[in-house]
Amino acid sequence: MTDDPTPIPADGRPHVVVVGAGFGGLACAKTLARAPGGGGVRVTVIDRNNYHLFVPLLYQVATAALSPADIATPIRSILSRYPNVDVILGAVEGVDTAARRVRLAGGRAVPYDRLVLATGSVYSYFGHDDWPHVAPALKTVENARHIRTRLLSALEEAEMCDDADRRAALMTVVIVGGGPTGVEMAGAVAELTRFTLARDFRRIDPRAARVLLVEAGPRILSAFPEHLAAYARRKLEALGVTVMTGQAVERIDATGVTVGGRAIPAATVVWGAGVAASPAGRWLGVDTDRAGRIRVAPDLSVPGVPGVYALGDTAAAADDAGKPLPGLAQVAKQQGEHLGRALALNLTAGTAPAPFRFRNRGNTAIIGRNAAIFDFGHRTLKGWFAWVLWAIVHVYLLVGGEKRLSVTLRWLWRYATYERGARLITESPPSDVAEVTTQDNSRRRA
Ligand SMILES: Cc1cc2nc3c(=O)[nH]c(=O)nc-3n(C[C@H](O)[C@H](O)[C@H](O)COP(=O)(O)OP(=O)(O)OC[C@H]3O[C@@H](n4cnc5c(N)ncnc54)[C@H](O)[C@@H]3O)c2cc1C
């Protein structure tokens, strides 16, 4: 650990460091800053990006419906109204719990009195280290742009391709994982090819593109009631998506995927299957669950590590019945708000932090135009009304009035015209799109 001092001057007030400006970290910092007595606390938010990303709408960037700027907001601008909150752009690499310091890449160290770890999750490829390169996941802006480039470049390539097998591979999209991300992505790709791009090409018919959703479990959307999952499957199939359940992906490489012993040549493969926690548990050297999430106490503190708390996707917390809380934005946000209030009271009035209680506001997924599902626990909703509610909730949750307005206008325009304005290939096409399918052909020909 370096002794390089933090650039934030100490001023005698207790210092709370929040690592991660996602849903949980941001909610915690804002609530702490706003809470009665919160001004008596100094807060530093550290994130490796200078923006907060609205992850639930990433699939719309990947399928050209929205631009990255529609769903990403600078952290400094979100927190500019709170004078007691500082922001550091930096990647955390470790925590010295004995010296109470957070270690940043580049050797800088930031001291803390209380530390909140809200570093989210990463995709897990179940030990297949070669799969991320050929099957990008939807987690970052870079991922979404990369997937968009892959999708659009493959269709451009297909337009110029005279070999029927190769063209079929270029026009095949495989989405691995039948959770909400996979379902939303499959529905959006199907709508992109069936409607938006239908008349844009001269030699290929984008409506003939194959979209496959592959799920190893017996059904898609396992976290939702069975009748909602069945409805989602029917809607996907009506859009032309082939839903394959009970079949695990055995291989992914540059030529496509192998499922149930059958090779499926595909230029675009999107990963939406396993999730693992950020490495925060390793920084502390504490007990984690199988997904690497830090097992936290009911007040979100990390047992055995004084002054350290964890929340959101990187924490394993349970509800009143002892059931693990799901990795959802609403869980992270509620935990952040709870901890913000609890820390303000603790640091200014000495009150012991209260246990966190999750209030389920409803789990949702969208399948496509006029089709979404909601599960509120005691009741469910599906169809057009659920779709409108999904849109209202997501616009409301976006940070900033400008984003809400721009996204609403884009959605209304898309609803009226099927247009997707962000159909731009802004990166060089991935070399393996062409390479992959050529390899596949040469193998078949050999
Ligand atoms: C494609 C997709 C769709 C989803 N859709 C929904 C949905 O519709 N509804 C829903 O409720 N949930 C949804 N989720 C889940 C939801 O996004 C997460 O549960 C939520 O983002 C968790 O919040 P968090 O604050 O724990 O982490 P995040 O929001 O992921 O934030 C983590 C932050 O930590 C930062 N960070 C990470 N590591 C470091 C480091 N070493 N140093 C510095 N900073 C770091 C990151 O840059 C990021 O800003 C979706 C997730 C995905 C991937």
Coordinates of C-alpha atoms and ligand atoms in Angstrom, one line a residue:
M1 CA 0.0 0.0 0.0
T2 CA 1.4 3.3 -1.0
D3 CA 1.4 6.4 1.2
D4 CA 0.6 8.7 -1.6
P5 CA -2.0 11.0 0.0
T6 CA -5.6 11.3 -1.2
P7 CA -6.3 14.5 -3.1
I8 CA -9.4 15.1 -1.0
P9 CA -8.3 17.2 2.1
A10 CA -9.4 15.8 5.5
D11 CA -11.4 18.4 7.6
G12 CA -12.2 16.6 10.8
R13 CA -15.6 15.3 9.6
P14 CA -16.1 11.6 9.4
H15 CA -15.3 10.4 5.9
V16 CA -17.5 7.8 4.1
V17 CA -16.0 6.4 0.9
V18 CA -18.5 4.8 -1.5
V19 CA -17.0 2.6 -4.2
G20 CA -19.2 2.3 -7.3
A21 CA -21.7 4.9 -8.6
G22 CA -24.2 2.4 -9.9
F23 CA -27.8 2.2 -8.5
G24 CA -26.7 1.3 -5.0
G25 CA -23.7 3.5 -4.5
L26 CA -25.3 6.6 -6.0
A27 CA -28.5 6.1 -3.9
C28 CA -26.3 5.8 -0.8
A29 CA -24.2 8.9 -1.5
K30 CA -27.2 11.0 -2.3
T31 CA -29.2 9.9 0.7
L32 CA -26.2 10.4 3.0
A33 CA -25.6 13.9 1.7
R34 CA -29.3 14.9 2.0
A35 CA -30.0 13.2 5.4
P36 CA -30.5 15.4 8.5
G37 CA -27.0 15.8 9.8
G38 CA -25.6 14.5 6.5
G39 CA -23.7 17.8 6.1
G40 CA -21.6 16.8 9.0
V41 CA -20.2 13.9 7.0
R42 CA -17.8 14.0 4.1
V43 CA -18.5 11.6 1.3
T44 CA -16.2 10.5 -1.5
V45 CA -17.6 8.5 -4.4
I46 CA -15.1 6.5 -6.5
D47 CA -16.0 4.9 -9.8
R48 CA -13.8 3.6 -12.7
N49 CA -16.2 5.4 -15.1
N50 CA -17.1 9.1 -15.1
Y51 CA -20.7 8.2 -15.7
H52 CA -23.6 6.4 -14.1
L53 CA -25.0 3.8 -16.4
F54 CA -28.7 2.8 -16.6
V55 CA -27.9 -0.9 -17.2
P56 CA -31.5 -2.1 -17.7
L57 CA -31.7 -0.2 -21.0
L58 CA -28.3 -1.4 -22.4
Y59 CA -30.1 -3.9 -24.7
Q60 CA -31.7 -0.9 -26.4
V61 CA -28.2 0.5 -27.2
A62 CA -27.1 -2.9 -28.5
T63 CA -30.1 -3.1 -30.8
A64 CA -29.8 0.5 -32.1
A65 CA -32.9 1.9 -30.4
L66 CA -31.0 4.3 -28.1
S67 CA -27.5 5.9 -28.0
P68 CA -25.1 5.4 -25.1
A69 CA -25.6 9.1 -24.1
D70 CA -29.3 8.4 -23.6
I71 CA -28.6 6.0 -20.7
A72 CA -25.3 7.3 -19.2
T73 CA -25.1 10.5 -17.0
P74 CA -21.9 12.1 -15.7
I75 CA -21.5 11.2 -12.0
R76 CA -20.1 14.7 -11.2
S77 CA -23.2 16.4 -12.7
I78 CA -25.6 14.0 -10.7
L79 CA -23.7 14.9 -7.5
S80 CA -22.9 18.5 -8.2
R81 CA -25.7 19.8 -5.9
Y82 CA -24.2 18.1 -2.8
P83 CA -21.2 20.2 -1.6
N84 CA -20.1 17.6 0.9
V85 CA -19.7 14.9 -1.8
D86 CA -16.5 14.5 -3.8
V87 CA -16.0 12.3 -6.8
I88 CA -12.9 10.4 -7.8
L89 CA -12.5 8.8 -11.2
G90 CA -10.4 5.7 -10.5
A91 CA -10.5 1.9 -10.4
V92 CA -10.3 0.4 -7.0
E93 CA -7.8 -2.5 -6.7
G94 CA -7.9 -3.4 -3.1
V95 CA -8.7 -2.4 0.5
D96 CA -6.3 -2.2 3.4
T97 CA -8.8 -2.9 6.2
A98 CA -6.2 -2.5 9.0
A99 CA -5.1 1.0 7.8
R100 CA -8.7 1.8 6.6
R101 CA -7.6 2.8 3.1
V102 CA -8.9 2.0 -0.4
R103 CA -6.2 1.3 -2.9
L104 CA -6.6 2.8 -6.4
A105 CA -4.9 1.7 -9.7
G106 CA -1.9 4.0 -10.1
G107 CA -0.9 3.7 -6.4
R108 CA -3.2 6.3 -4.9
A109 CA -4.8 5.5 -1.5
V110 CA -8.0 7.0 -0.1
P111 CA -8.6 6.8 3.7
Y112 CA -12.0 6.1 5.1
D113 CA -13.9 6.0 8.4
R114 CA -16.8 4.0 6.8
L115 CA -16.5 2.2 3.5
V116 CA -19.4 1.2 1.3
L117 CA -18.7 -1.4 -1.4
A118 CA -21.2 -1.1 -4.3
T119 CA -19.2 -2.5 -7.2
G120 CA -21.9 -4.6 -8.8
S121 CA -21.5 -7.8 -10.7
V122 CA -19.7 -9.2 -13.8
Y123 CA -20.8 -11.9 -16.2
S124 CA -19.6 -15.4 -15.5
Y125 CA -18.7 -17.7 -18.3
F126 CA -18.5 -20.7 -16.1
G127 CA -14.8 -21.0 -16.5
H128 CA -14.7 -20.7 -20.3
D129 CA -12.1 -18.0 -20.6
D130 CA -12.3 -18.0 -24.4
W131 CA -16.0 -17.3 -24.6
P132 CA -16.1 -13.6 -23.7
H133 CA -14.3 -12.7 -26.9
V134 CA -16.7 -14.5 -29.1
A135 CA -19.9 -14.0 -27.1
P136 CA -19.9 -10.5 -25.5
A137 CA -22.2 -9.9 -22.6
L138 CA -24.4 -6.9 -22.0
K139 CA -22.8 -5.1 -19.1
T140 CA -21.0 -2.0 -20.3
V141 CA -21.4 0.7 -22.9
E142 CA -18.5 -0.9 -24.8
N143 CA -20.2 -4.3 -24.8
A144 CA -23.4 -2.8 -26.1
R145 CA -21.7 -0.9 -28.9
H146 CA -19.7 -4.0 -29.7
I147 CA -22.8 -6.1 -30.0
R148 CA -24.5 -3.5 -32.1
T149 CA -21.5 -3.4 -34.5
R150 CA -21.4 -7.2 -34.7
L151 CA -25.1 -7.4 -35.5
L152 CA -25.1 -4.6 -38.1
S153 CA -21.8 -5.6 -39.7
A154 CA -22.9 -9.2 -40.1
L155 CA -26.0 -8.0 -42.0
E156 CA -23.8 -5.7 -44.2
E157 CA -21.6 -8.7 -44.9
A158 CA -24.5 -10.9 -45.7
E159 CA -25.8 -8.4 -48.2
M160 CA -22.5 -8.8 -50.1
C161 CA -22.3 -12.6 -49.7
D162 CA -23.0 -15.1 -52.5
D163 CA -22.5 -18.2 -50.5
A164 CA -25.9 -19.3 -49.1
D165 CA -24.5 -21.2 -46.1
R166 CA -22.2 -18.3 -45.1
R167 CA -25.1 -15.8 -45.6
A168 CA -27.3 -18.0 -43.3
A169 CA -24.5 -17.9 -40.6
L170 CA -24.2 -14.2 -40.9
M171 CA -27.9 -13.8 -40.5
T172 CA -28.1 -15.9 -37.3
V173 CA -28.1 -14.4 -33.9
V174 CA -27.8 -16.7 -30.8
I175 CA -28.6 -15.3 -27.4
V176 CA -27.5 -17.5 -24.5
G177 CA -29.5 -17.3 -21.3
G178 CA -33.3 -17.1 -20.9
G179 CA -33.4 -14.6 -18.1
P180 CA -34.9 -11.1 -18.5
T181 CA -31.7 -9.9 -20.3
G182 CA -31.8 -12.7 -22.9
V183 CA -35.6 -12.3 -23.4
E184 CA -35.4 -8.6 -23.8
M185 CA -32.4 -8.9 -26.2
A186 CA -34.1 -11.6 -28.3
G187 CA -37.3 -9.6 -28.6
A188 CA -35.4 -6.5 -29.6
V189 CA -33.3 -8.2 -32.2
A190 CA -36.3 -9.9 -33.7
E191 CA -38.1 -6.5 -34.0
L192 CA -35.0 -4.9 -35.4
T193 CA -34.7 -7.5 -38.2
R194 CA -38.5 -8.0 -38.8
F195 CA -39.6 -4.4 -38.8
T196 CA -36.9 -1.7 -38.7
L197 CA -34.5 -3.2 -41.2
A198 CA -37.1 -5.0 -43.3
R199 CA -36.9 -2.7 -46.3
D200 CA -33.3 -1.4 -46.0
F201 CA -31.4 -4.1 -47.9
R202 CA -31.7 -5.1 -51.5
R203 CA -30.1 -8.6 -51.7
I204 CA -31.0 -10.1 -48.4
D205 CA -34.3 -10.1 -46.5
P206 CA -33.5 -9.2 -42.9
R207 CA -36.9 -10.7 -41.9
A208 CA -35.3 -14.1 -42.6
A209 CA -32.7 -13.6 -39.9
R210 CA -32.7 -16.4 -37.4
V211 CA -32.9 -15.4 -33.7
L212 CA -32.3 -18.2 -31.2
L213 CA -32.7 -18.0 -27.5
V214 CA -31.0 -20.8 -25.7
E215 CA -31.7 -21.6 -22.1
A216 CA -30.2 -24.6 -20.1
G217 CA -33.1 -24.7 -17.6
P218 CA -36.5 -26.2 -18.2
R219 CA -38.1 -22.8 -19.0
I220 CA -37.2 -19.1 -19.6
L221 CA -37.7 -16.4 -17.0
S222 CA -37.3 -18.9 -14.1
A223 CA -37.7 -16.0 -11.5
F224 CA -41.2 -15.2 -12.8
P225 CA -44.4 -17.2 -12.3
E226 CA -44.9 -20.0 -14.9
H227 CA -47.8 -18.4 -16.7
L228 CA -45.9 -15.1 -17.3
A229 CA -42.9 -17.1 -18.6
A230 CA -45.3 -19.1 -20.9
Y231 CA -46.8 -15.8 -22.2
A232 CA -43.3 -14.4 -22.8
R233 CA -42.4 -17.5 -24.8
R234 CA -45.5 -17.3 -26.9
K235 CA -44.8 -13.6 -27.7
L236 CA -41.2 -14.3 -28.6
E237 CA -42.2 -17.1 -30.9
A238 CA -44.8 -14.9 -32.5
L239 CA -42.0 -12.5 -33.3
G240 CA -40.1 -15.4 -34.9
V241 CA -37.6 -16.2 -32.1
T242 CA -36.7 -19.9 -31.7
V243 CA -36.8 -20.6 -28.0
M244 CA -34.7 -23.6 -27.0
T245 CA -35.1 -24.7 -23.4
G246 CA -33.4 -27.5 -21.5
Q247 CA -30.4 -27.3 -23.7
A248 CA -27.0 -26.1 -22.5
V249 CA -24.5 -24.4 -24.8
E250 CA -21.5 -26.7 -25.0
R251 CA -19.2 -24.7 -27.2
I252 CA -18.9 -21.2 -28.4
D253 CA -16.2 -20.1 -30.9
A254 CA -15.7 -17.9 -33.9
T255 CA -17.9 -20.2 -36.0
G256 CA -21.0 -20.2 -33.8
V257 CA -22.3 -22.4 -31.0
T258 CA -22.9 -26.0 -30.3
V259 CA -26.1 -26.9 -28.4
G260 CA -27.2 -30.4 -27.6
G261 CA -24.4 -31.8 -29.8
R262 CA -25.6 -29.7 -32.8
A263 CA -23.4 -27.0 -34.3
I264 CA -25.3 -23.8 -35.1
P265 CA -23.2 -21.5 -37.3
A266 CA -23.8 -17.9 -36.1
A267 CA -21.9 -14.6 -36.6
T268 CA -23.5 -13.0 -33.5
V269 CA -23.6 -14.7 -30.2
V270 CA -24.7 -12.7 -27.1
W271 CA -24.0 -13.9 -23.6
G272 CA -26.7 -13.4 -20.9
A273 CA -26.3 -16.4 -18.7
G274 CA -24.2 -16.6 -15.5
V275 CA -23.6 -13.6 -13.1
A276 CA -20.8 -13.3 -10.6
A277 CA -20.1 -10.6 -8.0
S278 CA -17.4 -8.0 -8.4
P279 CA -14.0 -8.9 -6.8
A280 CA -14.9 -6.9 -3.7
G281 CA -15.1 -10.0 -1.5
R282 CA -11.5 -10.9 -2.5
W283 CA -10.3 -7.4 -1.5
L284 CA -11.6 -8.0 2.0
G285 CA -10.7 -11.7 2.2
V286 CA -14.2 -12.4 3.7
D287 CA -16.8 -15.1 3.4
T288 CA -18.7 -15.1 0.1
D289 CA -21.4 -17.2 -1.5
R290 CA -20.9 -19.3 -4.6
A291 CA -21.3 -16.3 -6.9
G292 CA -18.6 -14.4 -4.9
R293 CA -21.1 -12.1 -3.2
I294 CA -20.1 -10.8 0.2
R295 CA -22.3 -12.3 2.9
V296 CA -23.6 -9.2 4.8
A297 CA -25.3 -8.8 8.2
P298 CA -28.9 -7.6 8.2
D299 CA -27.6 -4.0 8.6
L300 CA -25.5 -4.5 5.4
S301 CA -22.2 -4.5 7.4
V302 CA -19.5 -7.0 6.6
P303 CA -19.0 -9.3 9.6
G304 CA -15.5 -9.2 11.0
V305 CA -14.5 -6.0 9.1
P306 CA -15.3 -2.9 11.2
G307 CA -16.6 0.1 9.3
V308 CA -17.2 -1.8 6.0
Y309 CA -20.5 -2.3 4.3
A310 CA -21.6 -3.9 1.0
L311 CA -24.8 -3.6 -1.0
G312 CA -26.4 -4.3 -4.4
D313 CA -25.1 -7.0 -6.7
T314 CA -21.9 -7.5 -4.8
A315 CA -23.6 -8.4 -1.5
A316 CA -25.5 -11.5 -0.5
A317 CA -28.4 -10.3 1.7
A318 CA -31.6 -12.1 2.6
D319 CA -35.2 -11.0 3.1
D320 CA -37.1 -11.6 6.4
A321 CA -37.8 -15.2 5.4
G322 CA -34.0 -15.8 4.8
K323 CA -34.5 -16.0 1.0
P324 CA -31.6 -14.4 -0.9
L325 CA -32.5 -11.0 -2.4
P326 CA -32.3 -10.9 -6.2
G327 CA -29.7 -8.9 -8.2
L328 CA -32.0 -6.1 -9.1
A329 CA -31.6 -2.4 -9.4
Q330 CA -34.5 -1.8 -7.0
V331 CA -32.8 -3.9 -4.3
A332 CA -29.5 -2.0 -4.8
K333 CA -31.3 1.3 -4.7
Q334 CA -33.3 0.6 -1.6
Q335 CA -30.2 -0.7 0.2
G336 CA -28.3 2.4 -0.8
E337 CA -31.0 4.7 0.5
H338 CA -31.3 2.7 3.7
L339 CA -27.6 2.6 4.3
G340 CA -27.2 6.3 3.5
R341 CA -29.8 7.2 6.2
A342 CA -28.3 4.7 8.7
L343 CA -24.8 6.0 8.3
A344 CA -25.8 9.6 8.6
L345 CA -27.5 8.8 11.9
N346 CA -24.7 6.6 13.1
L347 CA -21.9 9.1 12.4
T348 CA -23.8 12.2 13.7
A349 CA -25.9 10.8 16.5
G350 CA -24.3 7.5 17.3
T351 CA -27.4 5.5 16.5
A352 CA -26.8 1.9 15.6
P353 CA -27.6 1.1 11.9
A354 CA -31.0 -0.6 11.6
P355 CA -31.6 -3.8 9.6
F356 CA -32.5 -3.4 5.9
R357 CA -35.9 -4.6 4.8
F358 CA -36.7 -5.0 1.1
R359 CA -40.0 -3.8 -0.3
N360 CA -40.8 -5.6 -3.6
R361 CA -42.0 -3.0 -6.1
G362 CA -42.4 -5.6 -8.8
N363 CA -40.2 -7.5 -11.1
T364 CA -40.5 -6.8 -14.8
A365 CA -39.3 -7.8 -18.3
I366 CA -40.3 -6.5 -21.7
I367 CA -40.7 -8.9 -24.7
G368 CA -41.4 -6.3 -27.4
R369 CA -43.9 -3.8 -28.6
N370 CA -47.1 -4.0 -26.5
A371 CA -45.8 -7.0 -24.6
A372 CA -44.3 -6.9 -21.1
I373 CA -44.8 -8.7 -17.8
F374 CA -44.9 -7.6 -14.2
D375 CA -44.7 -9.7 -11.1
F376 CA -45.7 -7.9 -7.9
G377 CA -45.6 -11.0 -5.7
H378 CA -49.3 -10.8 -4.7
R379 CA -50.5 -10.1 -8.3
T380 CA -49.2 -10.1 -11.9
L381 CA -49.7 -8.1 -15.0
K382 CA -49.0 -8.8 -18.7
G383 CA -49.7 -7.4 -22.2
W384 CA -50.2 -3.8 -23.3
F385 CA -50.8 -2.3 -19.9
A386 CA -47.7 -3.9 -18.5
W387 CA -45.8 -2.6 -21.4
V388 CA -47.0 1.0 -20.8
L389 CA -46.2 0.6 -17.1
W390 CA -42.7 -0.8 -18.0
A391 CA -42.0 2.3 -20.2
I392 CA -43.3 4.8 -17.5
V393 CA -41.2 3.1 -14.8
H394 CA -38.0 3.1 -16.9
V395 CA -38.4 6.7 -18.0
Y396 CA -39.0 7.7 -14.4
L397 CA -36.0 5.9 -13.2
L398 CA -33.6 7.5 -15.7
V399 CA -31.4 10.1 -14.1
G400 CA -32.2 13.7 -15.3
G401 CA -35.1 15.4 -17.0
E402 CA -33.2 15.8 -20.3
K403 CA -32.7 12.0 -20.6
R404 CA -36.4 11.3 -19.7
L405 CA -37.5 13.7 -22.4
S406 CA -35.1 12.4 -25.1
V407 CA -35.9 8.7 -24.4
T408 CA -39.6 9.3 -24.3
L409 CA -39.5 11.1 -27.7
R410 CA -37.3 8.4 -29.2
W411 CA -39.7 5.7 -28.0
L412 CA -42.8 7.5 -29.3
W413 CA -41.1 8.0 -32.6
R414 CA -40.1 4.3 -32.7
Y415 CA -43.6 3.3 -31.8
A416 CA -45.1 5.3 -34.6
T417 CA -42.5 4.4 -37.3
Y418 CA -40.5 1.3 -36.2
E419 CA -37.4 3.4 -36.8
R420 CA -34.2 2.9 -34.7
G421 CA -32.1 6.0 -35.1
A422 CA -28.9 4.6 -33.5
R423 CA -28.1 2.1 -36.3
L424 CA -24.6 3.3 -36.6
I425 CA -21.5 1.1 -37.0
T426 CA -19.0 3.3 -35.1
E427 CA -16.3 0.7 -34.5
S428 CA -14.4 -1.3 -37.1
P429 CA -16.4 -4.5 -37.6
P430 CA -15.0 -7.3 -35.5
S431 CA -12.5 -9.2 -37.6
D432 CA -14.0 -12.5 -36.4
V433 CA -17.4 -11.8 -37.9
A434 CA -16.0 -12.4 -41.4
E435 CA -13.3 -14.8 -40.2
V436 CA -15.6 -16.9 -38.2
T437 CA -18.1 -17.6 -40.9
T438 CA -15.3 -18.1 -43.5
Q439 CA -13.7 -20.6 -41.2
D440 CA -17.0 -22.4 -40.8
N441 CA -17.4 -22.6 -44.5
S442 CA -13.9 -23.8 -45.2
R443 CA -14.5 -26.5 -42.6
R444 CA -17.7 -27.6 -44.2
R445 CA -16.1 -27.6 -47.6
A446 CA -13.1 -29.5 -46.4
Ligands
LIG1 C1 -28.4 -6.2 -19.2 C2 -29.0 -6.0 -17.8 C3 -30.4 -5.7 -17.7 C4 -30.9 -5.5 -16.4 N1 -32.2 -5.2 -16.3 C5 -32.7 -4.9 -15.0 C6 -34.1 -4.5 -14.9 O1 -34.8 -4.3 -15.9 N2 -34.6 -4.2 -13.6 C7 -33.8 -4.4 -12.5 O2 -34.2 -4.1 -11.4 N3 -32.5 -4.8 -12.6 C8 -32.0 -5.1 -13.9 N4 -30.7 -5.5 -14.0 C9 -29.9 -5.7 -12.8 C10 -29.4 -4.3 -12.3 O3 -28.8 -3.6 -13.4 C11 -28.4 -4.5 -11.2 O4 -29.0 -5.3 -10.2 C12 -27.9 -3.2 -10.6 O5 -27.2 -2.5 -11.6 C13 -27.0 -3.4 -9.4 O6 -26.7 -2.2 -8.9 P1 -25.3 -2.0 -8.1 O7 -25.2 -0.6 -7.6 O8 -25.0 -3.1 -7.2 O9 -24.2 -2.2 -9.3 P2 -24.0 -1.4 -10.7 O10 -25.2 -0.7 -11.0 O11 -23.6 -2.4 -11.6 O12 -22.9 -0.4 -10.4 C14 -21.6 -0.8 -10.0 C15 -20.7 0.4 -10.2 O13 -19.4 0.1 -9.7 C16 -18.4 0.5 -10.5 N5 -17.2 -0.3 -10.3 C17 -17.1 -1.6 -10.4 N6 -15.9 -2.1 -10.1 C18 -15.2 -1.0 -9.7 C19 -13.9 -0.8 -9.3 N7 -13.0 -1.8 -9.2 N8 -13.5 0.5 -9.1 C20 -14.3 1.5 -9.2 N9 -15.6 1.4 -9.6 C21 -16.0 0.2 -9.9 C22 -19.0 0.4 -11.9 O14 -18.4 1.2 -12.9 C23 -20.4 0.8 -11.7 O15 -20.6 2.1 -11.9 C24 -30.1 -5.7 -15.3 C25 -28.8 -6.0 -15.4 C26 -28.2 -6.2 -16.7 C27 -26.8 -6.6 -16.8

